[in-house]
Short mmCIF file of C-alpha atoms and ligand atoms in Angstrom, two decimals:
data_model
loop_
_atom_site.label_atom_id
_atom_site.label_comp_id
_atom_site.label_asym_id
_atom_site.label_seq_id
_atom_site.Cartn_x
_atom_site.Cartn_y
_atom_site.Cartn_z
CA UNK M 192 149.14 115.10 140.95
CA UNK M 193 150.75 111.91 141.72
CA UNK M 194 152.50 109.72 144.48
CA UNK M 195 155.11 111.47 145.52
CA UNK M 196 155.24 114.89 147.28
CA UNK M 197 155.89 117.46 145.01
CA UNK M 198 157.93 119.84 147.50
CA UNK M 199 158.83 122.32 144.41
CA UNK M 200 158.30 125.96 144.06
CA UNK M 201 155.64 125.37 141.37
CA UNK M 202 154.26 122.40 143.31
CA UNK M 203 153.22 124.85 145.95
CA UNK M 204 151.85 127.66 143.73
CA UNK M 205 149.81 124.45 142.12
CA UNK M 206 148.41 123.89 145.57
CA UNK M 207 147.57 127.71 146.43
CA UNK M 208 150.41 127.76 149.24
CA UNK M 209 152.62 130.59 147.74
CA UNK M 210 150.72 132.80 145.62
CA UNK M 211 151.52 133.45 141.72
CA UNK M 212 149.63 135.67 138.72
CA UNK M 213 147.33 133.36 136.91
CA UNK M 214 147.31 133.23 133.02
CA UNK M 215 145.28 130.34 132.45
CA UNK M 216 143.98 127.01 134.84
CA UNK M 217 142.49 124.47 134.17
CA UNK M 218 142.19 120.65 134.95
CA UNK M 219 145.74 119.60 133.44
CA UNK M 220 147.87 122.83 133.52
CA UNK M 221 148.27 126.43 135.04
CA UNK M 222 149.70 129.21 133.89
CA UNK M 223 151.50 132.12 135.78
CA UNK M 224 153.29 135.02 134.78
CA UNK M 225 157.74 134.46 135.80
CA UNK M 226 158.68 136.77 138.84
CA UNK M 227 161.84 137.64 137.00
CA UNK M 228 160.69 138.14 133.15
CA UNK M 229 163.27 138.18 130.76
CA UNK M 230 160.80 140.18 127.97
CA UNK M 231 157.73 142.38 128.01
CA UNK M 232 155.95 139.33 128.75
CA UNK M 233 157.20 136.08 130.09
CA UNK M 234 155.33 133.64 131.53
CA UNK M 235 155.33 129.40 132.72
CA UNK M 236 153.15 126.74 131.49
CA UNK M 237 153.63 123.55 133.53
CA UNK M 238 151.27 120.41 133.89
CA UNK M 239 149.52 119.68 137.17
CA UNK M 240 150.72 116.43 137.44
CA UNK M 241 154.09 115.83 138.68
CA UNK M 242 156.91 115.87 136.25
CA UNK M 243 160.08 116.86 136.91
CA UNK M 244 162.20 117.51 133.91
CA UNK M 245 161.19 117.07 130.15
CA UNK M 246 163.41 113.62 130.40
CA UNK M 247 161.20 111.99 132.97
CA UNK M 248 158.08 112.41 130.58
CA UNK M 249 157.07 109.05 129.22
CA UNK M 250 154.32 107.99 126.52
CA UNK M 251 151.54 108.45 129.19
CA UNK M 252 152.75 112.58 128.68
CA UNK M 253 152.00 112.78 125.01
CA UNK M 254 149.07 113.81 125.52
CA UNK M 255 149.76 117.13 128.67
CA UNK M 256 152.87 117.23 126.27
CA UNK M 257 150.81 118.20 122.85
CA UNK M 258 148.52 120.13 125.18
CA UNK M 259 151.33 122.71 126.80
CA UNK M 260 152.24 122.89 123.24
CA UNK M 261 149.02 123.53 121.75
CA UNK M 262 148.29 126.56 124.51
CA UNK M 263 151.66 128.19 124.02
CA UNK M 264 150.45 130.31 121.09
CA UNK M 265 147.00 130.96 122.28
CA UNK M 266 147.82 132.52 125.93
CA UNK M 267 150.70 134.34 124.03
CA UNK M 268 148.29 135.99 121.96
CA UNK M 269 146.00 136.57 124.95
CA UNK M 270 148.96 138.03 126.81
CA UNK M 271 149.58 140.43 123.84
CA UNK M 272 152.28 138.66 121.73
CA UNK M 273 150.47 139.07 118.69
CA UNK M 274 153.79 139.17 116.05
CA UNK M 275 155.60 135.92 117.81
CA UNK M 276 157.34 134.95 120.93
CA UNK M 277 159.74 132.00 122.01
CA UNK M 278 159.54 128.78 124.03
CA UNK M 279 161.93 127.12 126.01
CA UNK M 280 162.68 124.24 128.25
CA UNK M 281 165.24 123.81 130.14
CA UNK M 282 166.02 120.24 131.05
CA UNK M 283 168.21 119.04 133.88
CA UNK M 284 172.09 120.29 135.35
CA UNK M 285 173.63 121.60 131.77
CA UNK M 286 170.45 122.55 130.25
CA UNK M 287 170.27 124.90 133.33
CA UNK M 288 166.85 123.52 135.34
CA UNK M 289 166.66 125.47 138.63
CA UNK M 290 162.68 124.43 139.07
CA UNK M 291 162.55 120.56 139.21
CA UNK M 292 158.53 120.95 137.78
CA UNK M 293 158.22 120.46 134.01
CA UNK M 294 158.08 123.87 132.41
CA UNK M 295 157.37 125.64 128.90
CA UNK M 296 158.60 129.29 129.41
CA UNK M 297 157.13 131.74 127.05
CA UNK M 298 158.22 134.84 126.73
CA UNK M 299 158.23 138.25 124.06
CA UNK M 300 157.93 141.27 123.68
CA UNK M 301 155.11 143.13 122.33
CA UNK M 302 154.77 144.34 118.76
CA UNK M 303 156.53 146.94 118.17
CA UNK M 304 159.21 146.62 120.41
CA UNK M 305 162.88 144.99 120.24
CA UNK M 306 162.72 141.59 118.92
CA UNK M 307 164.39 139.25 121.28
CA UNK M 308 168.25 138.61 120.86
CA UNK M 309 169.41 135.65 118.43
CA UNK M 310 169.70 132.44 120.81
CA UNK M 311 171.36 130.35 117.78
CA UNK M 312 174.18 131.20 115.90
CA UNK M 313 173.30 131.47 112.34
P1 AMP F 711 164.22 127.27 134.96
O1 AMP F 711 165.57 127.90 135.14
O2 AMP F 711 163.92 126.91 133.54
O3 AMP F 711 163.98 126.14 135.93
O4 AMP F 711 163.18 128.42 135.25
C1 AMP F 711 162.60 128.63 136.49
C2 AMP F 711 161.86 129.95 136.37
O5 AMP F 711 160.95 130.05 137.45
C3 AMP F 711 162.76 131.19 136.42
O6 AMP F 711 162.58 131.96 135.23
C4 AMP F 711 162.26 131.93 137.66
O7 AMP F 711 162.27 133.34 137.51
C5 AMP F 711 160.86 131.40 137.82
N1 AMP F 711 160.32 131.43 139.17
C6 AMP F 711 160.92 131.01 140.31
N2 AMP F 711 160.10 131.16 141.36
C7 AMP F 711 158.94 131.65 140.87
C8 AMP F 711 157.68 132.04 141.46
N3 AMP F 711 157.46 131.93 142.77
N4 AMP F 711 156.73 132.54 140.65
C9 AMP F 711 156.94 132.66 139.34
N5 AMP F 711 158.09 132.31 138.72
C10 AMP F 711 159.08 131.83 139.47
#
């Protein structure tokens, strides 16, 4: 974590001051399950260090950045999404931010079920 205070929601479940269901920890970046999940599963993967917003991230990211991205498929399959799932980040006022603390949301449902809705017009 760095200078600043980070006085977010996910700042204080990094800290253990408001509780959250773990996925995966470790040194860089945590894991927890969304308290309002959009799919059969949906859960947040967000670096321990303090980011705010996918535009603050800088060359020293590239490296948490490739990491988040690298995880993404392998706690989705751990969390059941076995036949795909989708990411998203939303970044700032129009992309819809409400959690200043870089995230990745991930999110499907399990095979078998619905596939999730088209998000791009085709
Ligand atoms: P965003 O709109 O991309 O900033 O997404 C923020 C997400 O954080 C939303 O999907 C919320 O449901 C989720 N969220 C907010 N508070 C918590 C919390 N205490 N534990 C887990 N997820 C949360």
């Amino acid at each position: 974590q760095s200078m600043t205070t980070n006085d977010t929601i996910f700042g204080k479940i990094i800290r253990g001051e408001i509780p959250s269901k773990k996925v995966y920890e470790d040194d860089d970046v945590l894991a927890f399950h969304d308290i309002h999940p959009v799919a059969d599963v949906h859960f947040l993967l967000i670096p321990k260090k303090y980011i705010p917003t996918l535009a603050d991230t800088t060359a020293e990211d590239i490296a948490i950045l490739g990491k988040m991205l690298h995880l993404a498929p392998i706690l989705a399959r751990e969390q059941g999404l076995t036949d795909g799932f989708r990411t998203a980040i939303n970044t700032g006022r129009m992309g819809r931010q409400d959690v200043y603390h870089l995230h990745i949301h991930v999110f499907g449902n399990k095979p078998g079920g619905e596939p999730l809705k088209v998000m791009l017009g085709k």
